[in-house]
Amino acid sequence: AGPCDLYATGGTPCIAAHSTTRALYSSYTGPLYQVKRGSDNTTTNIAPLSAGGVAEAAAQDSFCASTTCLITIIYDQSGHGNHLTQASAGAFSGPESNGADNLASATGAPVTLNGQKAYGVFIPPGAGYSNNAASGTATGDAAEGMYSVLDGTHYNAECCFDYGNAEVSSHDTGNGHMEAIYFGTNTIWGTGSGSGPWIMADLENGLFSGASTGNNPDDASISSRFVTAAVKGGPNKWAIRGANAVSGALSTYYNGTRPNASGYNPMSKEGAIILGIGGDNSPNAQGTFYEGVMTTGYPSDATENSVQANIVAAKYAVTSLTSGPALTVGSSISLRATTAGYTTRYLAHTGSTVNTQVVSSSSTTALKQQASWTVRTGLGNSACFSFESKDTAGSYIRHSAFQLLLNANDGTKAFYEDATFCPQTGLNGQGNSIRSWNYPTRYFRHFNNVAFVASNGGVDAFDATASFNDDVSWVLSTGFA
Ligand code: AHR
């Protein structure tokens, strides 16, 4: 059985079932998600390998070979047509030129399920999905349940990495107009024990970790690599439950009455569905989504417990975040541009500006050092890498406003993540393309001889699609210094 078979057996069937990694019904054979590739803007659907099975990641890999791919649709498997697509501007605008949010890279969150490769939805700040015309979702004070499987190591403190029920207008229409799972370290409204991240319920104008706003010590920090997060709500009752998604049972972090503040009892749920954003399209949070559902009716704890057992049996596991020529931690490297006319230029720095400069064996020692980088274990994710300056110890390549800078490591989570990069097989077939860990649509790119993390199309000049594959492919060699 799949999770939605279990919810149906429990009398609380799924009315939305989203996953890029696997079918959530044992009989489901339809599409899981759609990807769009950068080379020609065409799309393809990715389906399970077999009924009820894991997504056919190899179909994505072959469709997206030598180019970039975005996740354009996350299909609803429940038959209600509640597909998730690129979120439009709401009270807050996303980064796209029309105020829409970004789409997620199709390759930012590789995993395995029972040993088979699949991809989750890695959502950086600015990305988000929604369906503002969903059908069958809870409205008003009607009961519903939901769970999602998330990456417990990918979060931030911004509003709001959510999955669940929200406003149909993408505007804040008042307390009680949302009921969604939140995951992260936002402390504006509620907190749990420890330093987070926490599972909370986004009920609009408040992330609730328990009966009221503020600290609720029963809401535990949960940071296992894979997290099961569950929220359910009905007339004057709601609950938060959570677990490690690869072992053990759900813990109940809250189970009680609605918040004692106007608007939350009864609720005024509107029935839209959001992923990765707040109800007003607040787009600055980050997180990773692998699968999730919404039900009609208030699922029993027993039903949720059987769903958790099903998730554990799916055996989520990590897999490599890198491909192409291997990098060795501790070695010194230089990175040569491969764009025709620029192939004598190497990634270098002038002060804090990261650029490309013409370097050769007869260059000065100073220039050789400016163009040499010590490979370090990724500061933000040990499966990837960071690049420390050869001539300025303690300073690393990081992106800021999507330009590459050489900055001193300030020890913050944001610095670590901005300084972490996952090399891939070079998009033009040469060397490596160096992908940003926290913005997986973006790669090291030289543009007018200055270095950026660029996406293949976007609002900035350095995102130009022309020459993208060449500009983001670098041949790595032993460092000049
Ligand atoms: O409830 C927290 C957030 O507040 C909601 O997601 C958003 O709509 C509002 O900014």
Coordinates of C-alpha atoms and ligand atoms in Angstrom, one line a residue:
A1 CA 0.0 0.0 0.0
G2 CA 1.0 3.6 -0.4
P3 CA 0.4 6.4 2.1
C4 CA -2.9 7.4 0.3
D5 CA -4.2 3.8 0.4
L6 CA -3.6 3.9 4.2
Y7 CA -5.4 7.3 4.6
A8 CA -8.3 5.9 2.5
T9 CA -8.5 2.8 4.7
G10 CA -8.6 5.1 7.7
G11 CA -11.6 7.0 6.3
T12 CA -9.7 10.2 5.6
P13 CA -8.7 9.9 1.9
C14 CA -6.1 12.1 0.2
I15 CA -7.5 15.0 -1.8
A16 CA -4.0 16.0 -2.9
A17 CA -0.9 13.8 -3.2
H18 CA 2.4 15.3 -4.3
S19 CA 5.7 13.6 -4.7
T20 CA 8.6 13.8 -7.2
T21 CA 10.1 10.7 -5.7
R22 CA 7.4 8.0 -5.7
A23 CA 3.8 7.0 -6.3
L24 CA 1.7 7.5 -3.1
Y25 CA -0.9 4.9 -4.1
S26 CA 0.1 1.3 -4.8
S27 CA -1.8 1.4 -8.2
Y28 CA -0.6 4.8 -9.4
T29 CA 1.2 4.8 -12.7
G30 CA 0.5 8.4 -13.9
P31 CA 3.0 11.3 -14.0
L32 CA 4.7 12.4 -10.8
Y33 CA 6.1 15.7 -12.1
Q34 CA 7.0 17.6 -15.2
V35 CA 10.5 19.1 -16.0
K36 CA 11.4 21.8 -18.5
R37 CA 14.9 21.8 -20.0
G38 CA 16.9 24.9 -20.8
S39 CA 18.3 23.8 -24.1
D40 CA 15.0 24.1 -26.0
N41 CA 12.4 24.9 -23.3
T42 CA 10.5 21.6 -24.0
T43 CA 9.0 19.5 -21.2
T44 CA 8.6 15.9 -20.3
N45 CA 6.7 14.0 -17.6
I46 CA 8.5 11.7 -15.1
A47 CA 6.4 8.7 -14.0
P48 CA 7.0 5.8 -11.6
L49 CA 9.1 2.9 -12.8
S50 CA 6.2 0.6 -12.0
A51 CA 2.8 1.0 -10.4
G52 CA 3.2 2.4 -6.9
G53 CA 7.0 2.6 -7.5
V54 CA 9.9 5.1 -7.4
A55 CA 10.2 7.9 -10.0
E56 CA 12.2 7.1 -13.1
A57 CA 15.1 9.4 -12.4
A58 CA 17.0 8.0 -15.4
A59 CA 14.3 9.5 -17.7
Q60 CA 15.0 12.9 -16.2
D61 CA 18.8 12.4 -16.4
S62 CA 18.6 11.6 -20.1
F63 CA 16.1 14.4 -20.9
C64 CA 18.2 16.9 -19.0
A65 CA 21.7 15.7 -20.2
S66 CA 24.0 18.6 -21.1
T67 CA 21.5 21.2 -20.1
T68 CA 19.6 22.5 -17.1
C69 CA 16.1 21.4 -15.9
L70 CA 13.4 23.0 -13.8
I71 CA 10.5 21.3 -12.1
T72 CA 7.4 22.9 -13.7
I73 CA 4.5 20.8 -12.4
I74 CA 4.2 18.5 -9.3
Y75 CA 1.2 16.4 -10.3
D76 CA -1.6 15.5 -7.9
Q77 CA -1.9 11.8 -7.8
S78 CA -5.3 11.8 -6.0
G79 CA -7.3 12.3 -9.1
H80 CA -8.5 15.8 -7.9
G81 CA -6.3 17.6 -10.3
N82 CA -4.7 19.6 -7.5
H83 CA -1.4 20.0 -9.3
L84 CA 1.2 22.4 -8.0
T85 CA 2.7 24.9 -10.5
Q86 CA 4.9 28.1 -10.3
A87 CA 3.5 30.4 -7.7
S88 CA 2.4 33.8 -8.9
A89 CA 2.9 37.2 -7.2
G90 CA 0.8 37.6 -4.1
A91 CA 1.1 40.3 -1.4
F92 CA 4.8 39.6 -1.8
S93 CA 6.5 39.2 -5.2
G94 CA 8.9 36.6 -6.2
P95 CA 12.1 37.2 -8.1
E96 CA 10.8 36.6 -11.7
S97 CA 10.1 39.7 -13.8
N98 CA 6.3 39.4 -13.4
G99 CA 6.6 38.9 -9.6
A100 CA 6.2 35.1 -9.9
D101 CA 8.4 32.9 -7.8
N102 CA 11.3 30.9 -9.2
L103 CA 10.9 27.3 -10.2
A104 CA 13.1 24.7 -8.5
S105 CA 16.0 22.9 -10.1
A106 CA 15.2 19.3 -11.0
T107 CA 18.6 18.2 -9.7
G108 CA 19.0 19.9 -6.4
A109 CA 17.8 17.1 -4.2
P110 CA 19.0 13.7 -5.4
V111 CA 18.2 10.8 -3.0
T112 CA 17.6 7.1 -3.2
L113 CA 14.5 5.2 -2.1
N114 CA 15.2 1.5 -1.5
G115 CA 18.4 2.0 -3.5
Q116 CA 16.7 3.6 -6.5
K117 CA 17.6 7.2 -7.5
A118 CA 15.0 9.9 -7.4
Y119 CA 14.9 13.7 -7.0
G120 CA 13.2 15.9 -4.4
V121 CA 12.2 19.5 -4.7
F122 CA 15.1 21.7 -3.4
I123 CA 13.5 25.1 -2.7
P124 CA 15.8 28.1 -2.3
P125 CA 14.6 31.5 -1.2
G126 CA 12.5 32.9 -4.0
A127 CA 11.1 29.6 -5.3
G128 CA 7.6 28.4 -4.6
Y129 CA 4.6 26.4 -6.0
S130 CA 0.9 26.8 -5.5
N131 CA -2.6 25.9 -6.6
N132 CA -5.1 28.7 -5.9
A133 CA -8.0 26.8 -7.5
A134 CA -7.8 23.5 -5.7
S135 CA -10.8 21.3 -5.3
G136 CA -11.8 19.0 -2.4
T137 CA -9.5 20.7 0.1
A138 CA -10.8 21.7 3.5
T139 CA -12.5 25.1 3.7
G140 CA -13.9 27.0 6.7
D141 CA -13.6 24.9 9.9
A142 CA -13.7 21.6 8.0
A143 CA -11.2 18.9 9.2
E144 CA -8.1 17.9 7.3
G145 CA -4.7 16.2 7.8
M146 CA -1.4 16.5 6.0
Y147 CA 2.1 15.2 6.1
S148 CA 5.3 15.9 4.2
V149 CA 8.8 14.4 4.1
L150 CA 11.4 17.1 4.2
D151 CA 15.2 17.5 4.6
G152 CA 15.9 18.2 8.2
T153 CA 19.2 19.9 7.4
H154 CA 17.8 22.4 4.8
Y155 CA 15.9 25.3 6.4
N156 CA 16.2 28.9 7.4
A157 CA 14.6 31.4 9.7
E158 CA 12.6 33.3 7.1
C159 CA 8.8 33.2 6.5
C160 CA 7.8 30.6 5.4
F161 CA 8.7 27.1 4.2
D162 CA 5.1 25.7 4.2
Y163 CA 3.2 22.9 2.6
G164 CA -0.6 22.9 2.9
N165 CA -3.8 24.9 3.0
A166 CA -3.6 28.7 2.3
E167 CA -5.4 31.7 0.9
V168 CA -6.8 31.5 -2.7
S169 CA -5.7 35.1 -3.2
S170 CA -2.0 34.7 -2.1
H171 CA -2.7 37.6 0.3
D172 CA -3.0 37.5 4.1
T173 CA -6.8 37.6 4.6
G174 CA -6.6 37.2 8.4
N175 CA -6.1 34.8 11.3
G176 CA -7.2 31.3 10.6
H177 CA -7.2 31.5 6.8
M178 CA -4.3 29.0 6.5
E179 CA -3.5 25.6 7.9
A180 CA -0.1 24.4 6.6
I181 CA 3.0 22.5 7.8
Y182 CA 5.9 24.9 8.5
F183 CA 9.5 23.7 8.9
G184 CA 12.4 25.9 10.0
T185 CA 13.9 28.2 12.6
N186 CA 11.6 31.2 12.3
T187 CA 11.1 32.7 15.8
I188 CA 8.8 35.6 15.1
W189 CA 5.7 33.8 16.4
G190 CA 6.4 30.4 17.9
T191 CA 9.4 28.3 19.0
G192 CA 9.9 24.9 20.4
S193 CA 12.6 23.3 22.6
G194 CA 16.3 23.8 21.7
S195 CA 17.4 25.9 18.7
G196 CA 15.3 24.2 16.0
P197 CA 14.4 23.5 13.3
W198 CA 10.8 23.0 14.4
I199 CA 7.7 21.7 12.8
M200 CA 5.0 24.3 13.4
A201 CA 1.5 25.0 12.0
D202 CA 1.1 28.1 9.9
L203 CA -2.4 29.2 10.8
E204 CA -1.9 32.7 9.3
N205 CA -0.3 35.6 11.1
G206 CA 1.3 33.0 13.3
L207 CA 3.5 29.9 13.3
F208 CA 2.1 27.8 16.1
S209 CA 4.3 25.3 18.0
G210 CA 1.5 24.6 20.5
A211 CA -1.6 26.0 22.2
S212 CA -0.6 29.6 21.8
T213 CA 2.2 31.8 20.3
G214 CA 5.5 31.9 22.1
N215 CA 7.6 29.0 23.3
N216 CA 6.1 25.5 23.6
P217 CA 8.8 23.2 24.9
D218 CA 6.9 20.1 23.8
D219 CA 7.7 21.0 20.2
A220 CA 11.1 19.3 19.8
S221 CA 13.8 20.4 17.5
I222 CA 14.1 17.8 14.7
S223 CA 17.0 17.8 12.4
S224 CA 17.4 14.3 11.1
R225 CA 18.4 14.2 7.5
F226 CA 14.9 13.1 6.5
V227 CA 11.9 14.4 8.6
T228 CA 8.3 13.4 8.6
A229 CA 6.2 16.4 9.5
A230 CA 2.4 16.1 10.1
V231 CA -0.2 18.7 11.0
K232 CA -4.0 18.1 11.3
G233 CA -6.9 20.3 12.3
G234 CA -10.6 20.1 12.9
P235 CA -13.2 22.0 14.9
N236 CA -11.4 23.3 18.0
K237 CA -8.7 20.7 17.8
W238 CA -5.4 20.3 16.0
A239 CA -2.1 18.5 16.3
I240 CA 1.6 18.6 15.3
R241 CA 3.4 15.3 15.0
G242 CA 6.9 14.5 13.7
A243 CA 9.5 11.7 13.2
N244 CA 12.8 10.8 11.7
A245 CA 11.5 9.6 8.3
V246 CA 13.9 6.7 8.1
S247 CA 13.3 5.0 11.5
G248 CA 11.0 5.1 14.5
A249 CA 7.5 6.3 15.1
L250 CA 5.8 9.7 15.1
S251 CA 6.0 11.7 18.3
T252 CA 3.1 14.0 19.1
Y253 CA 4.4 17.5 19.7
Y254 CA 1.0 19.2 20.3
N255 CA -2.5 17.8 20.5
G256 CA -5.1 20.2 21.8
T257 CA -7.5 23.1 21.3
R258 CA -7.2 26.0 18.9
P259 CA -5.3 29.1 19.8
N260 CA -7.1 31.4 22.1
A261 CA -6.9 34.4 19.8
S262 CA -9.5 35.8 17.5
G263 CA -9.9 34.1 14.1
Y264 CA -8.5 30.7 14.9
N265 CA -11.7 29.1 16.3
P266 CA -13.5 28.5 14.1
M267 CA -11.0 28.5 11.3
S268 CA -11.6 30.1 7.9
K269 CA -9.5 27.9 5.7
E270 CA -9.6 28.8 2.1
G271 CA -8.4 25.6 0.4
A272 CA -5.6 26.8 -1.9
I273 CA -2.4 24.7 -1.7
I274 CA 1.1 26.2 -1.3
L275 CA 4.6 24.7 -1.2
G276 CA 7.7 26.6 -0.1
I277 CA 6.1 30.0 0.6
G278 CA 3.8 31.7 3.1
G279 CA 0.1 32.3 2.5
D280 CA 0.9 35.8 1.2
N281 CA 3.6 34.4 -1.1
S282 CA 6.4 35.4 1.4
P283 CA 9.2 33.7 -0.6
N284 CA 12.3 34.0 1.5
A285 CA 12.3 30.6 3.2
Q286 CA 14.2 27.5 2.1
G287 CA 13.7 23.8 2.4
T288 CA 13.4 20.5 0.6
F289 CA 10.2 18.6 -0.2
Y290 CA 10.1 14.9 -1.2
E291 CA 6.5 14.0 -0.8
G292 CA 3.3 15.1 1.0
V293 CA -0.4 14.8 1.0
M294 CA -3.5 16.5 2.2
T295 CA -6.6 14.6 3.3
T296 CA -10.3 15.3 3.8
G297 CA -11.3 14.5 7.4
Y298 CA -9.1 14.3 10.6
P299 CA -6.8 11.3 10.3
S300 CA -6.5 9.2 13.3
D301 CA -3.1 8.8 15.0
A302 CA -3.2 5.2 14.1
T303 CA -3.6 6.0 10.4
E304 CA -0.7 8.5 10.6
N305 CA 1.4 5.9 12.4
S306 CA 0.9 3.4 9.5
V307 CA 1.8 6.2 7.0
Q308 CA 5.1 6.8 9.0
A309 CA 5.8 3.0 8.8
N310 CA 5.2 3.2 5.0
I311 CA 7.6 6.1 4.7
V312 CA 10.3 4.3 6.8
A313 CA 9.9 1.3 4.5
A314 CA 10.5 3.5 1.4
K315 CA 14.0 3.8 2.8
Y316 CA 15.0 7.4 1.9
A317 CA 18.8 7.7 1.8
V318 CA 21.4 10.3 0.6
T319 CA 23.3 9.9 -2.6
S320 CA 26.1 11.8 -4.3
L321 CA 25.6 15.5 -4.9
T322 CA 28.5 15.7 -7.3
S323 CA 29.5 14.3 -10.7
G324 CA 32.2 14.7 -13.3
P325 CA 36.0 14.9 -12.7
A326 CA 36.5 14.4 -8.9
L327 CA 38.0 17.0 -6.6
T328 CA 40.4 16.2 -3.7
V329 CA 40.0 18.0 -0.4
G330 CA 43.2 19.7 0.5
S331 CA 44.5 20.0 -3.0
S332 CA 45.2 23.3 -4.8
I333 CA 43.3 23.8 -8.1
S334 CA 42.9 26.3 -10.8
L335 CA 39.8 26.6 -13.0
R336 CA 40.1 27.4 -16.7
A337 CA 37.3 28.9 -18.7
T338 CA 36.2 26.9 -21.7
T339 CA 34.2 29.5 -23.7
A340 CA 35.9 30.1 -27.1
G341 CA 38.0 33.2 -27.0
Y342 CA 38.4 33.0 -23.2
T343 CA 40.3 29.7 -22.8
T344 CA 43.5 31.4 -21.4
R345 CA 41.5 32.9 -18.5
Y346 CA 41.2 31.3 -15.0
L347 CA 39.0 31.9 -12.1
A348 CA 40.9 34.4 -9.9
H349 CA 40.3 37.3 -7.6
T350 CA 41.2 41.0 -7.3
G351 CA 40.6 41.9 -3.7
S352 CA 37.1 40.7 -2.9
T353 CA 36.0 40.5 -6.6
V354 CA 36.1 37.1 -8.2
N355 CA 36.8 37.3 -11.9
T356 CA 38.7 35.7 -14.7
Q357 CA 42.2 36.7 -15.6
V358 CA 44.7 35.5 -18.2
V359 CA 47.2 33.3 -16.3
S360 CA 50.1 31.2 -17.5
S361 CA 53.2 29.4 -16.1
S362 CA 55.1 32.7 -16.7
S363 CA 52.7 34.8 -14.7
T364 CA 53.8 36.5 -11.5
T365 CA 53.6 34.5 -8.3
A366 CA 51.0 36.9 -7.0
L367 CA 48.8 36.3 -10.0
K368 CA 49.3 32.6 -9.8
Q369 CA 48.1 32.7 -6.2
Q370 CA 45.1 34.8 -7.1
A371 CA 44.1 32.1 -9.5
S372 CA 44.7 29.2 -7.1
W373 CA 42.1 27.7 -4.7
T374 CA 42.4 25.1 -1.9
V375 CA 39.6 22.6 -2.1
R376 CA 37.9 22.3 1.3
T377 CA 35.0 20.1 2.5
G378 CA 31.8 22.1 1.9
L379 CA 31.2 24.4 4.8
G380 CA 27.4 24.1 4.4
N381 CA 27.3 20.5 3.2
S382 CA 30.1 18.0 3.6
A383 CA 29.0 16.2 0.4
C384 CA 30.1 19.3 -1.6
F385 CA 33.1 21.7 -1.5
S386 CA 34.2 25.1 -0.6
F387 CA 37.1 27.0 -2.2
E388 CA 39.6 28.8 0.0
S389 CA 41.8 31.5 -1.4
K390 CA 45.5 30.5 -1.8
D391 CA 46.8 33.9 -0.9
T392 CA 44.1 35.0 1.6
A393 CA 43.8 32.1 4.2
G394 CA 40.4 32.0 5.8
S395 CA 38.7 33.7 2.8
Y396 CA 36.4 31.6 0.6
I397 CA 34.5 32.0 -2.7
R398 CA 30.9 32.8 -1.8
H399 CA 28.0 34.3 -3.6
S400 CA 26.2 37.5 -2.5
A401 CA 23.3 38.9 -4.6
F402 CA 24.5 36.1 -7.0
Q403 CA 27.9 37.7 -7.6
L404 CA 30.9 35.6 -6.6
L405 CA 33.0 37.3 -3.9
L406 CA 36.1 36.4 -1.9
N407 CA 35.1 37.0 1.7
A408 CA 36.4 36.0 5.1
N409 CA 34.5 33.1 6.7
D410 CA 32.4 34.8 9.3
G411 CA 31.2 31.5 10.8
T412 CA 27.5 32.1 10.0
K413 CA 25.1 29.5 8.6
A414 CA 24.4 31.9 5.7
F415 CA 28.1 32.2 4.8
Y416 CA 28.6 28.4 5.0
E417 CA 25.7 27.8 2.6
D418 CA 26.7 30.7 0.2
A419 CA 30.2 29.2 0.1
T420 CA 29.2 25.6 -0.7
F421 CA 29.3 24.3 -4.3
C422 CA 28.6 20.9 -5.8
P423 CA 30.6 20.2 -9.0
Q424 CA 28.8 18.4 -11.8
T425 CA 29.9 17.1 -15.2
G426 CA 30.6 20.1 -17.3
L427 CA 27.4 21.2 -19.2
N428 CA 29.4 21.7 -22.4
G429 CA 31.1 18.3 -22.0
Q430 CA 34.3 19.8 -20.6
G431 CA 35.5 19.6 -17.0
N432 CA 33.0 20.6 -14.3
S433 CA 30.1 23.0 -13.9
I434 CA 30.2 24.2 -10.3
R435 CA 26.7 24.4 -8.9
S436 CA 25.7 26.4 -5.9
W437 CA 24.5 24.2 -3.1
N438 CA 21.8 26.6 -1.8
Y439 CA 20.6 27.8 -5.2
P440 CA 20.9 24.7 -7.4
T441 CA 19.7 26.4 -10.6
R442 CA 22.9 28.5 -10.4
Y443 CA 26.5 27.8 -11.5
F444 CA 29.8 29.5 -11.5
R445 CA 29.7 31.7 -14.6
H446 CA 32.1 34.2 -16.1
F447 CA 30.3 37.2 -17.7
N448 CA 32.2 40.2 -18.9
N449 CA 35.1 38.5 -17.1
V450 CA 33.4 38.9 -13.7
A451 CA 32.2 35.8 -11.9
F452 CA 28.6 35.1 -10.8
V453 CA 26.3 32.2 -9.8
A454 CA 24.0 32.3 -12.8
S455 CA 20.9 30.5 -13.8
N456 CA 20.1 29.5 -17.4
G457 CA 17.8 32.4 -18.1
G458 CA 16.6 34.9 -15.4
V459 CA 16.2 38.5 -14.6
D460 CA 19.9 39.5 -14.4
A461 CA 22.1 40.1 -17.4
F462 CA 24.5 37.4 -16.2
D463 CA 21.7 34.9 -16.5
A464 CA 21.7 35.2 -20.3
T465 CA 21.0 31.9 -22.0
A466 CA 23.4 32.6 -24.9
S467 CA 26.7 30.9 -24.3
F468 CA 25.5 29.6 -20.9
N469 CA 26.8 26.0 -21.1
D470 CA 30.3 27.2 -22.2
D471 CA 30.4 30.0 -19.6
V472 CA 29.6 27.6 -16.8
S473 CA 32.0 24.8 -17.8
W474 CA 35.5 24.9 -16.3
V475 CA 38.5 22.6 -16.7
L476 CA 40.1 22.0 -13.3
S477 CA 43.8 21.3 -13.0
T478 CA 46.5 21.4 -10.4
G479 CA 46.7 24.9 -9.0
F480 CA 49.2 27.4 -10.4
A481 CA 50.3 28.0 -6.8
Ligands
AHR1 O1 1.5 33.0 9.5 C1 2.8 33.3 9.1 C2 2.8 34.1 7.8 O2 2.3 35.3 8.0 C3 2.0 33.6 6.7 O3 2.5 32.5 6.0 C4 1.9 34.8 5.8 O4 0.8 34.8 5.0 C5 1.9 35.9 6.8 O5 3.0 36.8 6.4

